[in-house]
Every structure is written in structure tokens, then in C-alpha cells.
Protein backbone atom coordinates (compact mmCIF):
# COMPACT_ATOMS: atom_id res chain seq x y z
CA MET A 1 -0.07 0.07 0.42
CA LEU A 2 1.17 3.00 -1.06
CA SER A 3 -0.34 5.54 2.20
CA ILE A 4 1.83 2.48 4.52
CA ARG A 5 5.56 3.46 2.88
CA ALA A 6 4.06 6.66 3.25
CA MET A 7 3.63 6.22 6.93
CA PHE A 8 7.16 5.19 6.91
CA SER A 9 8.94 7.33 5.24
CA THR A 10 10.03 11.06 3.43
CA ASP A 11 8.66 13.01 0.23
CA ALA A 12 12.09 13.36 -1.10
CA MET A 13 13.67 9.77 -0.39
CA ARG A 14 10.72 8.19 -1.24
CA ALA A 15 10.98 9.91 -4.31
CA LEU A 16 14.37 8.88 -5.18
CA TRP A 17 12.93 5.80 -5.30
CA THR A 18 9.91 5.43 -8.01
CA ASP A 19 10.38 3.99 -10.95
CA ALA A 20 10.38 7.39 -12.23
CA SER A 21 13.55 8.04 -10.62
CA VAL A 22 15.60 4.97 -11.19
CA TYR A 23 14.48 4.70 -14.80
CA ALA A 24 16.46 7.98 -15.47
CA ALA A 25 19.33 6.72 -13.79
CA MET A 26 19.89 4.22 -15.69
CA LEU A 27 18.48 6.45 -18.99
CA ARG A 28 22.39 8.22 -17.46
CA PHE A 29 23.79 4.77 -18.30
CA GLU A 30 23.24 4.82 -21.41
CA ALA A 31 23.67 8.11 -22.64
CA ALA A 32 27.34 8.22 -20.73
CA LEU A 33 27.46 4.18 -22.29
CA ALA A 34 26.85 5.71 -26.37
CA HIS A 35 28.80 9.37 -26.21
CA THR A 36 32.11 7.50 -24.79
CA GLN A 37 31.63 5.02 -26.83
CA ALA A 38 31.71 7.74 -29.83
CA GLY A 39 34.76 9.20 -28.96
CA LEU A 40 36.57 5.94 -28.43
CA GLY A 41 35.77 5.30 -32.16
CA MET A 42 33.27 2.07 -31.48
CA ILE A 43 30.38 3.58 -33.09
CA PRO A 44 29.36 6.41 -34.89
CA PRO A 45 29.31 10.08 -33.11
CA ALA A 46 26.34 10.52 -34.76
CA ALA A 47 24.69 7.22 -33.43
CA ALA A 48 25.52 8.32 -29.66
CA GLU A 49 23.56 11.67 -30.70
CA SER A 50 20.46 9.90 -31.28
CA ILE A 51 20.92 7.83 -28.24
CA GLN A 52 21.71 10.95 -25.74
CA ALA A 53 19.34 12.47 -27.27
CA VAL A 54 15.99 9.98 -26.41
CA CYS A 55 17.79 9.33 -23.53
CA ALA A 56 17.06 12.95 -22.47
CA ARG A 57 13.69 12.36 -23.03
CA PRO A 58 12.78 10.68 -20.37
CA GLN A 59 8.52 11.25 -21.53
CA ALA A 60 8.62 9.85 -24.15
CA PHE A 61 8.51 6.34 -21.83
CA ASP A 62 5.32 4.29 -19.94
CA TRP A 63 7.39 3.37 -17.24
CA ALA A 64 4.70 1.39 -15.80
CA ALA A 65 4.48 -0.90 -18.90
CA ILE A 66 8.28 -1.45 -18.62
CA SER A 67 8.09 -2.06 -14.96
CA ALA A 68 5.37 -4.55 -15.62
CA GLU A 69 6.55 -6.42 -18.03
CA ALA A 70 9.64 -6.40 -15.20
CA ARG A 71 8.33 -9.56 -14.04
CA LYS A 72 8.27 -11.70 -16.78
CA ALA A 73 11.49 -10.36 -17.82
CA GLY A 74 13.23 -11.02 -14.52
CA THR A 75 14.81 -7.38 -14.59
CA ALA A 76 13.51 -4.26 -15.83
CA ALA A 77 17.11 -4.06 -18.17
CA ILE A 78 15.46 -6.23 -20.68
CA PRO A 79 11.79 -4.29 -21.50
CA PHE A 80 14.09 -0.99 -19.94
CA ILE A 81 16.10 -1.62 -23.61
CA LYS A 82 13.74 -2.98 -25.52
CA ALA A 83 11.89 0.44 -25.57
CA LEU A 84 15.14 2.76 -25.67
CA LYS A 85 15.42 0.53 -29.07
CA GLN A 86 12.45 1.45 -30.45
CA GLU A 87 12.08 5.72 -29.20
CA VAL A 88 15.31 5.70 -31.57
CA ALA A 89 14.34 3.00 -34.80
CA ARG A 90 11.97 5.69 -33.99
CA LEU A 91 14.46 9.01 -35.18
CA ALA A 92 16.96 7.35 -36.39
CA PRO A 93 16.66 3.79 -37.07
CA ALA A 94 20.01 2.27 -38.83
CA HIS A 95 21.02 3.54 -34.93
CA ALA A 96 19.39 2.25 -32.88
CA ALA A 97 21.71 -1.59 -33.37
CA CYS A 98 23.79 0.75 -31.32
CA VAL A 99 22.14 1.38 -27.64
CA HIS A 100 23.66 -0.89 -24.89
CA TYR A 101 26.40 -1.70 -27.84
CA GLY A 102 28.57 -4.41 -25.89
CA SER A 103 26.91 -3.88 -22.40
CA THR A 104 24.17 -6.42 -20.27
CA SER A 105 21.33 -5.80 -18.11
CA GLN A 106 23.36 -6.28 -15.20
CA ASP A 107 25.36 -3.05 -16.01
CA VAL A 108 22.85 -0.81 -16.31
CA CYS A 109 20.16 -2.06 -13.29
CA GLU A 110 23.69 -2.17 -10.89
CA THR A 111 24.82 1.86 -11.80
CA ALA A 112 22.06 3.01 -11.95
CA LEU A 113 21.30 1.75 -8.02
CA ALA A 114 24.79 3.01 -7.97
CA LEU A 115 23.50 6.29 -8.90
CA GLN A 116 20.12 6.37 -6.55
CA THR A 117 22.67 5.47 -3.60
CA ARG A 118 25.11 8.57 -4.13
CA ALA A 119 22.18 10.89 -4.23
CA ALA A 120 19.83 8.53 -1.47
CA LEU A 121 22.60 9.04 0.32
CA ARG A 122 23.67 13.22 -0.06
CA LEU A 123 20.16 13.49 1.66
CA VAL A 124 20.82 10.83 4.77
CA HIS A 125 24.08 12.45 5.32
CA ALA A 126 22.67 16.04 5.80
CA GLN A 127 19.92 13.95 8.84
CA LEU A 128 23.18 12.39 10.14
CA LEU A 129 25.02 16.45 10.64
CA ASP A 130 21.98 17.66 11.51
CA LEU A 131 20.71 15.12 14.44
CA GLY A 132 24.80 15.61 15.23
CA ASP A 133 24.98 19.47 15.59
CA ALA A 134 20.84 18.99 17.66
CA LEU A 135 22.77 16.10 20.17
CA ALA A 136 25.53 18.52 20.61
CA ALA A 137 23.34 21.72 21.89
CA LEU A 138 21.57 19.05 24.15
CA ALA A 139 24.95 17.79 25.24
CA ALA A 140 26.44 21.48 25.94
CA ALA A 141 23.14 23.45 27.73
CA HIS A 142 23.06 20.31 29.50
CA ARG A 143 27.31 18.84 31.02
CA ARG A 144 25.79 19.23 34.36
CA THR A 145 21.58 18.96 34.76
CA PRO A 146 22.00 15.50 37.18
CA MET A 147 20.01 13.12 36.16
CA LEU A 148 19.94 9.29 37.34
CA ALA A 149 21.47 6.83 35.81
CA ARG A 150 19.34 3.56 34.52
CA THR A 151 21.33 0.28 34.34
CA LEU A 152 19.17 -3.13 34.18
CA MET A 153 16.35 -0.52 33.93
CA GLN A 154 17.65 0.69 37.89
CA PRO A 155 17.84 3.27 39.11
CA ALA A 156 23.16 3.82 39.14
CA ALA A 157 24.56 6.52 39.96
CA PRO A 158 24.16 9.92 38.64
CA VAL A 159 24.88 11.02 34.98
CA SER A 160 24.42 15.04 33.18
CA PHE A 161 22.19 14.76 30.41
CA GLY A 162 24.88 16.72 29.21
CA TRP A 163 26.30 13.70 29.25
CA LYS A 164 23.06 11.18 27.83
CA ALA A 165 23.10 13.04 25.30
CA ALA A 166 26.67 12.57 24.18
CA GLY A 167 26.24 8.63 25.04
CA TRP A 168 24.43 9.45 21.11
CA LEU A 169 26.46 11.79 19.93
CA ASP A 170 29.32 9.63 19.78
CA ALA A 171 27.73 6.34 18.92
CA LEU A 172 25.88 9.02 15.88
CA ALA A 173 29.38 10.54 15.48
CA ARG A 174 30.94 6.05 14.94
CA CYS A 175 27.70 5.46 12.89
CA ALA A 176 28.23 8.31 10.05
CA ALA A 177 32.20 7.34 9.20
CA ALA A 178 31.18 4.13 8.46
CA LEU A 179 28.39 4.78 6.49
CA ARG A 180 30.07 7.28 4.63
CA ASP A 181 33.09 4.99 3.98
CA ALA A 182 30.61 2.10 2.94
CA GLY A 183 28.90 4.89 0.79
CA GLU A 184 32.43 5.67 -1.55
CA ALA A 185 33.12 2.19 -1.96
CA SER A 186 30.44 1.35 -3.29
CA ARG A 187 29.92 4.61 -5.43
CA VAL A 188 31.56 2.50 -8.35
CA ILE A 189 30.39 1.33 -11.83
CA GLN A 190 29.24 -1.51 -12.64
CA PHE A 191 30.62 -2.66 -16.48
CA GLY A 192 31.82 -6.62 -17.41
CA GLY A 193 29.63 -7.38 -20.74
CA SER A 194 28.01 -10.43 -20.18
CA ASN A 195 30.16 -12.96 -18.99
CA GLY A 196 32.00 -9.51 -16.71
CA ALA A 197 35.08 -9.45 -18.71
CA CYS A 198 34.82 -7.71 -21.63
CA SER A 199 35.56 -9.94 -24.06
CA ALA A 200 33.39 -8.35 -27.20
CA LEU A 201 35.02 -5.55 -26.96
CA GLY A 202 38.39 -5.90 -26.37
CA PRO A 203 41.34 -4.86 -24.74
CA GLN A 204 39.00 -1.24 -24.54
CA GLY A 205 37.16 -2.06 -22.42
CA GLN A 206 38.08 -0.47 -19.14
CA ASP A 207 39.32 2.74 -21.10
CA LEU A 208 35.09 2.03 -22.22
CA ALA A 209 34.22 1.84 -17.99
CA ALA A 210 37.11 4.18 -16.77
CA GLY A 211 35.00 7.17 -19.34
CA VAL A 212 31.42 5.77 -18.39
CA ALA A 213 32.11 5.98 -14.54
CA ALA A 214 33.66 10.23 -15.30
CA MET A 215 31.58 11.54 -16.69
CA LEU A 216 28.82 9.97 -14.08
CA GLY A 217 30.59 11.27 -11.61
CA LEU A 218 31.23 7.38 -10.43
CA ARG A 219 35.20 5.82 -10.62
CA ALA A 220 36.02 2.24 -11.90
CA THR A 221 37.18 -0.49 -10.56
CA ALA A 222 39.74 -3.15 -11.70
CA ILE A 223 37.39 -5.76 -12.60
CA ALA A 224 33.50 -6.08 -12.25
CA TRP A 225 31.99 -6.30 -9.45
CA GLN A 226 28.69 -8.41 -10.70
CA SER A 227 28.78 -11.82 -8.77
CA ALA A 228 31.27 -9.71 -5.99
CA ARG A 229 28.43 -8.35 -3.60
CA ASP A 230 30.95 -7.56 -1.02
CA ARG A 231 30.21 -3.49 -1.51
CA LEU A 232 25.82 -3.90 -1.44
CA ALA A 233 26.83 -5.80 2.03
CA ARG A 234 28.72 -3.57 3.11
CA LEU A 235 26.50 -0.85 2.87
CA GLY A 236 23.56 -2.48 3.82
CA ASN A 237 25.20 -3.10 7.26
CA GLU A 238 25.99 0.25 7.54
CA LEU A 239 22.43 1.68 6.98
CA ALA A 240 20.79 -1.38 9.56
CA LEU A 241 23.34 -0.40 11.72
CA CYS A 242 22.46 3.46 11.92
CA CYS A 243 18.63 2.24 12.02
CA ALA A 244 20.02 0.16 15.25
CA MET A 245 21.98 3.19 16.87
CA LEU A 246 18.90 5.37 16.26
CA GLY A 247 16.60 2.90 17.57
CA LYS A 248 18.59 3.26 21.29
CA ILE A 249 17.72 6.94 20.98
CA GLY A 250 14.11 6.26 20.63
CA ARG A 251 13.84 3.13 22.91
CA ASP A 252 16.31 5.77 26.21
CA ILE A 253 13.48 8.35 24.84
CA SER A 254 10.69 6.45 25.34
CA LEU A 255 11.23 5.58 28.50
CA LEU A 256 12.16 9.11 29.84
CA MET A 257 8.93 10.22 29.05
CA GLN A 258 6.96 7.21 30.85
CA SER A 259 4.53 9.43 32.76
CA GLU A 260 6.39 7.77 35.70
CA VAL A 261 9.49 9.86 35.33
CA GLY A 262 8.85 12.57 32.99
CA GLU A 263 12.21 13.61 32.45
CA ALA A 264 12.68 14.77 28.86
CA PHE A 265 8.63 14.47 26.51
CA GLU A 266 9.10 14.81 22.03
CA PRO A 267 7.61 18.48 21.14
CA GLU A 268 3.93 18.90 20.89
CA GLY A 269 1.89 19.45 17.36
CA ALA A 270 -1.33 19.46 16.68
CA GLY A 271 -2.26 15.76 15.58
CA ARG A 272 1.19 14.75 17.10
CA GLY A 273 1.12 11.63 19.26
CA GLY A 274 -2.64 11.29 20.31
CA SER A 275 -4.37 8.49 20.83
CA SER A 276 -8.16 8.12 19.08
CA ALA A 277 -9.30 6.80 22.91
CA MET A 278 -8.10 8.60 25.14
CA PRO A 279 -7.39 12.12 24.98
CA HIS A 280 -4.94 12.48 28.17
CA LYS A 281 -2.82 10.51 26.90
CA ARG A 282 0.66 12.35 24.33
CA ASN A 283 2.29 8.80 22.90
CA PRO A 284 5.93 8.45 21.99
CA MET A 285 5.17 8.10 18.38
CA ALA A 286 9.12 9.97 16.61
CA SER A 287 10.43 7.43 18.75
CA MET A 288 8.30 4.96 18.27
CA HIS A 289 8.96 5.14 15.01
CA MET A 290 12.34 5.08 15.28
CA ILE A 291 12.28 1.62 16.77
CA ASP A 292 10.23 -0.04 14.36
CA ALA A 293 13.70 0.71 11.55
CA ALA A 294 15.66 0.08 14.05
CA LEU A 295 13.40 -3.70 13.91
CA ARG A 296 12.47 -3.76 10.78
CA ALA A 297 16.07 -2.97 8.67
CA PRO A 298 18.65 -6.09 10.52
CA PRO A 299 17.10 -9.11 8.27
CA LEU A 300 16.77 -6.19 4.97
CA ALA A 301 20.62 -6.56 5.06
CA LEU A 302 21.12 -9.28 5.80
CA ALA A 303 19.39 -10.44 2.34
CA LEU A 304 22.06 -8.78 0.89
CA VAL A 305 24.63 -10.32 3.11
CA SER A 306 23.18 -13.28 2.22
CA ASP A 307 22.50 -12.49 -1.58
CA MET A 308 27.35 -12.92 -1.35
CA ASN A 309 26.91 -16.51 -2.69
CA ALA A 310 25.75 -15.83 -5.79
CA GLU A 311 27.01 -18.29 -8.40
CA GLN A 312 30.17 -18.27 -10.53
CA GLU A 313 29.14 -15.18 -12.79
CA ARG A 314 26.31 -13.72 -12.17
CA GLY A 315 23.43 -15.43 -9.63
CA LEU A 316 20.33 -16.93 -10.38
CA GLY A 317 17.59 -14.44 -10.08
CA SER A 318 19.43 -12.54 -6.08
CA TRP A 319 20.93 -9.13 -8.02
CA PRO A 320 18.29 -7.59 -8.92
CA ASN A 321 17.06 -7.65 -5.69
CA ALA A 322 19.41 -5.23 -3.96
CA LEU A 323 17.27 -2.86 -5.01
CA PRO A 324 14.07 -2.54 -3.14
CA LEU A 325 16.91 -3.54 -0.52
CA LEU A 326 18.17 -0.27 0.11
CA ALA A 327 15.15 1.11 -1.49
CA ASP A 328 13.88 0.21 1.68
CA LEU A 329 17.40 0.43 4.13
CA PHE A 330 17.60 4.34 2.93
CA MET A 331 13.57 4.90 3.01
CA LEU A 332 13.59 3.84 7.43
CA LEU A 333 16.87 5.12 8.07
CA ASP A 334 15.50 8.56 6.24
CA ASN A 335 12.26 8.23 8.03
CA SER A 336 14.12 7.41 11.31
CA LEU A 337 16.59 10.82 11.44
CA SER A 338 13.86 12.71 10.02
CA MET A 339 11.66 12.02 13.29
CA ALA A 340 14.77 12.61 15.41
CA VAL A 341 16.25 15.13 14.20
CA GLU A 342 12.66 17.03 14.94
CA THR A 343 12.31 15.75 18.10
CA LEU A 344 16.23 16.13 19.47
CA ARG A 345 15.17 19.51 18.09
CA GLY A 346 12.47 20.08 20.87
CA LEU A 347 13.11 17.62 23.14
CA ARG A 348 11.60 19.27 26.03
CA VAL A 349 13.96 18.22 29.32
CA SER A 350 12.74 18.82 32.75
CA PRO A 351 15.80 18.44 35.80
CA ALA A 352 12.68 19.68 38.00
CA ALA A 353 11.47 15.99 37.47
CA MET A 354 15.34 14.43 37.50
CA ARG A 355 16.25 15.89 40.73
CA ALA A 356 12.70 14.53 42.17
CA ASN A 357 14.27 10.44 41.18
CA LEU A 358 17.51 11.20 42.67
CA ALA A 359 16.03 12.59 45.28
CA ARG A 360 13.35 9.62 45.48
CA GLN A 361 16.74 7.74 46.06
CA HIS A 362 17.48 8.63 49.47
CA GLY A 363 20.86 8.87 48.85
CA VAL A 364 21.36 5.04 47.76
CA ILE A 365 22.22 5.50 44.56
CA HIS A 366 26.16 6.52 45.94
CA SER A 367 26.67 3.29 47.14
CA GLU A 368 29.18 2.34 45.06
CA SER A 369 31.89 5.03 46.33
CA LEU A 370 30.00 5.46 50.01
CA GLY A 371 31.21 1.63 50.18
CA MET A 372 34.84 2.15 48.60
CA LEU A 373 35.09 4.07 51.57
CA LEU A 374 34.19 2.70 54.20
CA GLY A 375 36.10 -0.25 53.16
CA ARG A 376 39.34 2.18 52.37
CA GLU A 377 38.47 2.45 56.37
CA LEU A 378 37.37 -0.73 57.71
CA GLY A 379 37.48 -3.46 55.29
CA ALA A 380 35.89 -4.68 52.46
CA ASP A 381 33.54 -7.41 54.10
CA THR A 382 32.41 -5.22 57.02
CA GLY A 383 32.28 -1.66 54.30
CA ARG A 384 30.07 -3.54 52.13
CA ARG A 385 27.41 -5.34 54.98
CA ILE A 386 27.17 -2.04 56.59
CA VAL A 387 26.26 0.18 53.36
CA ASP A 388 24.53 -2.89 52.58
CA ALA A 389 21.85 -2.73 56.12
CA LEU A 390 21.96 1.11 55.91
CA CYS A 391 20.64 1.41 51.41
CA ARG A 392 17.79 -0.72 53.35
CA GLN A 393 16.81 1.82 56.00
CA ALA A 394 17.41 4.49 53.69
CA LEU A 395 14.65 3.23 51.35
CA GLU A 396 12.36 2.27 54.49
CA THR A 397 12.44 5.05 56.48
CA GLY A 398 13.28 7.89 54.17
CA VAL A 399 16.76 9.26 55.80
CA ASP A 400 19.21 9.94 53.33
CA LEU A 401 22.14 7.17 53.43
CA ASP A 402 24.52 9.94 54.27
CA GLU A 403 23.26 10.30 57.35
CA LEU A 404 22.97 6.89 58.47
CA VAL A 405 26.56 6.42 57.30
CA LEU A 406 27.41 9.47 60.32
CA ARG A 407 25.21 8.41 62.70
CA HIS A 408 26.51 4.25 62.83
CA PRO A 409 28.73 3.60 65.60
CA GLU A 410 31.05 1.56 63.41
CA VAL A 411 31.99 4.42 61.39
CA ASN A 412 31.46 7.92 63.98
CA GLY A 413 34.57 9.68 64.90
CA ARG A 414 36.57 6.76 62.23
CA ILE A 415 35.71 9.27 59.01
CA SER A 416 34.86 12.46 58.65
CA ALA A 417 30.96 13.87 57.93
CA ALA A 418 33.36 15.65 54.49
CA ARG A 419 34.65 12.48 52.83
CA ILE A 420 31.64 10.82 53.52
CA ALA A 421 29.85 14.26 51.85
CA GLN A 422 32.18 13.71 48.64
CA ALA A 423 31.64 9.76 48.41
CA CYS A 424 27.70 10.73 48.49
CA SER A 425 27.81 14.07 45.78
CA VAL A 426 25.79 14.21 43.07
CA GLU A 427 29.09 17.34 42.01
CA ARG A 428 31.34 14.57 41.49
CA CYS A 429 29.76 12.45 39.54
CA LEU A 430 28.93 15.53 37.20
CA ASP A 431 32.32 16.25 37.28
CA ALA A 432 33.82 12.29 36.20
CA ALA A 433 30.37 12.40 32.90
CA ASP A 434 31.56 16.44 32.47
CA THR A 435 35.22 15.18 31.50
CA GLN A 436 33.81 12.97 29.29
CA CYS A 437 30.98 15.07 27.87
CA ALA A 438 34.06 17.73 27.20
CA ALA A 439 36.20 15.05 25.04
CA VAL A 440 33.01 13.97 23.20
CA LEU A 441 31.91 17.54 22.09
CA ALA A 442 35.48 18.47 20.55
CA GLN A 443 35.05 14.99 19.02
CA TRP A 444 32.27 15.86 16.75
CA SER A 445 34.10 19.39 15.98
CA VAL A 446 36.20 17.29 14.52
CA ARG A 447 34.84 13.82 13.27
CA ARG A 448 31.71 16.51 11.36
CA ALA A 449 34.31 19.00 9.27
CA ASP A 450 35.96 15.74 8.22
CA LEU A 451 31.89 13.89 7.25
CA ARG A 452 31.01 17.14 5.48
CA ALA A 453 34.54 17.84 3.59
CA HIS A 454 33.67 13.84 2.55
CA THR A 455 29.74 14.27 2.08
CA LEU A 456 29.11 16.72 0.77
CA GLY A 457 29.87 17.98 -3.51
CA ALA A 458 31.31 21.31 -4.63
CA ASP A 459 27.77 22.08 -5.61
CA ASP A 460 25.86 22.20 -1.91
CA SER A 461 25.89 24.42 0.21
CA LEU A 462 24.55 23.61 3.94
CA PRO A 463 26.08 26.02 6.69
């Protein structure tokens, strides 16, 4: 259903994977192929001009009809080339024989896929940069906003919300860099002719591949890769890892939004996150999208990995799967990113709720540092026995742990109040978190510049 796909993808990314867009990339390949072949003396210049003229008129083709034929042919290339030859024949009958000269179905389809993934990566990289900037802003603004850490879903020693955002940012920076590298590795032309070795074209085959690649903004390879699927598998895996990374952020935000926690909230808006039955509800809609992508992307990436055992020089029907698999992966990631950017830019943080949740713990969240202090002064076993008993007492009576420790007969007079206060200090925890937060923010400045330099073209003007 188109409505289902629209629900889980953005208009901009979806537009890249329409029939018309994919076939336009195939036309670009055929136009570049003819132009380069004419320059190498392989076809008459007049034939190249006819082919290029037809390729410049995508409106002349019935893409729906061609797609319908593709199901029977097993690949879109066969009805596509047939239609292209027919259009060239209408313009100049003698030139139709020069269409797709020396090439094969996988050449045009895989090279078009490389062009589409390059365009899709532009959208994704821009969103990754936006999200990184949003996370960096949160990390900087809340470097000393104390909150509970939670391990195994239970309260742990305090951190800052800025530290939490810095952890998200650190993971995003790694995933963005790995995706950039995988995308760059897949920015290659596929050209090998019927058997992969350009046998019909002879020594000029590699020159032809290099020329076509240059025209399309791709790179040539030392050998055709139609049965070596590792580049696409690696790209798919990095797309899935980015989705999983965003799913972690979405999961955390959805937990912070629970009414029992109430520490951070997705931005509000008309029609956003409502309930059809319960008007009071404020559902974590963006987090749902991020978690959904994290769940659905890994099996798609696994399918691309499974295609790496393609038979001999061309796999039996498996290689056409790359296009729909990568299209879905890109749409899931782009949708998740758009939700994440909107959410993190407008995230409403409640420091008051964070402080209240800390206070409800009555200091037991400092049991680790307090136990280390008592263990050094009184012995490990004695220190642990005292802290264990007093933690239970603090939660039962509502008296803070540091007060109970000060009054304990085995501690009173042996360890100063100042040292106990330091062991139970939120500021001590914030100092430790702030050091790491500062390091991540400094790294992002460098990584951001590096990502921008590698992912934006000369014609881009992103800030």
C-alpha cells in the first residue's frame, strides 16, 4: 500500500526510488555509455547523439508498462532496453543497433543503483549532520543537569543529561563515519558485459568503463564486481546499524517520557502522538518510528549479505533484489533520521523531574562510592555489610544514606563528615561525566568537519 510506505518514509527519499527516478538513472548510464563509445570509435558519433537525445526525453517512455514487463523478464533492463531501442529507431532506425552496445542487463541496473544510492546518501548525510548538531547542543546545554543513570532498568549513580546526549552523539559520529566509508566504496560503476570480463569489447573495455564512470561521477574498478556483492552488503549493514543506533535513542526517549519518569518529552504539535480513545495520552510517536526502523532494517541487510554467495559469474535471480532492499533501508533510515532531528531539536527536558527522581533514592545511588570509602577505612567486608544494611534502611525510612552512615557506631568518629559528603556528592558524579562530555563535544567538531568534507559536493551549500 502506498499509504503504508508513506507512513514510514519521507517524500524526498521516496521520490528517489520511484520507477521514473530509477529509470532516469538507467537512461543516464545509457547516454554516458553511447557518448564514451563514440569517443573511443566504437559507434558512430551520430548514433551517440541519437541515443543521448532519446535519453534526455524520459517522458517518451511508459514506465508503468516497462515495470509490468520486468516481472516476466526477471529484470527491468530487458524491457527498458527494448523500449529505448524502439524510441531510437523512431528517431534514426540505423542507430538502434548501437543502443546498449557491448553492455548487459546487470551493468545498467547496478550502475543505476550506484547513482541512486549516491543521491540517497546525500539526503542521509545531511540529516546525520543535523542530528549530530542537535545532540551536541543538548550535550552542551545540559553538561551539569543531574539525572539518574539506569542500569538493567534500575537506578544507578548519577550522570548528567548532557553526558547521556553525548553518548548518543558519540555513537552517531561512529555510525556516520562508517556509512560514509561504505557509501564511498559503493560509488563504483558496474561494467563487464555478458560474462563480466568485457570479452566482446576487447582491450577497450576498461577504457570504456573508466570513461562512463567519469561521466557519471563514479569510479571504475579493476575488475567487474557483478558477482562480488560485498560492497552492497557492507552498505546495507551500515544503513541497518545507523537505524539501530537511532532505535537506541528512540528507546531511551520513550522511557524518559513515561509518566512515572517524566524527564524528557518529544515536542508537541497538532495531531502528534495522540490517541483515538484516550485524549490525555501523549504517545512517543517519533520514538516509535525510530524503534520500528531499528527492528525492520537488520533482516533487510542480512538479505544483502546472503546474496554474497551468488553462483559463479552471475547469480541466479538474486542480484535484482539489491534495489528494493536498499530502497527500503534508505527509506527506513531517512524516516528515522527525520523523526530524530525533529525530536532532538525540540526535546523538552525537565531538570526538576530529574532532581525529584534523584531525591527519591535517598542517597542509595551513591552506595558504590560510599562502599569503596568504608572498605578502605574499615575493611571490605565490614564496609559492604554496613552499606547494604543502611541502603535498605534509607529506602524504608526515607532518611538519606549519608545521614545514616554518619550516625552508625562503626563509622562515627572514624570517617569525617566531609569525606562521607564527598562520597555521596552529585557534583562529584557530574565532574566525572563532564570530562567525558567535553571530550565527545571536541571530537564532534573534528568529525563533523571531516564528514562534511567527504559527503558534500562542490555544488552543496549546507552550513
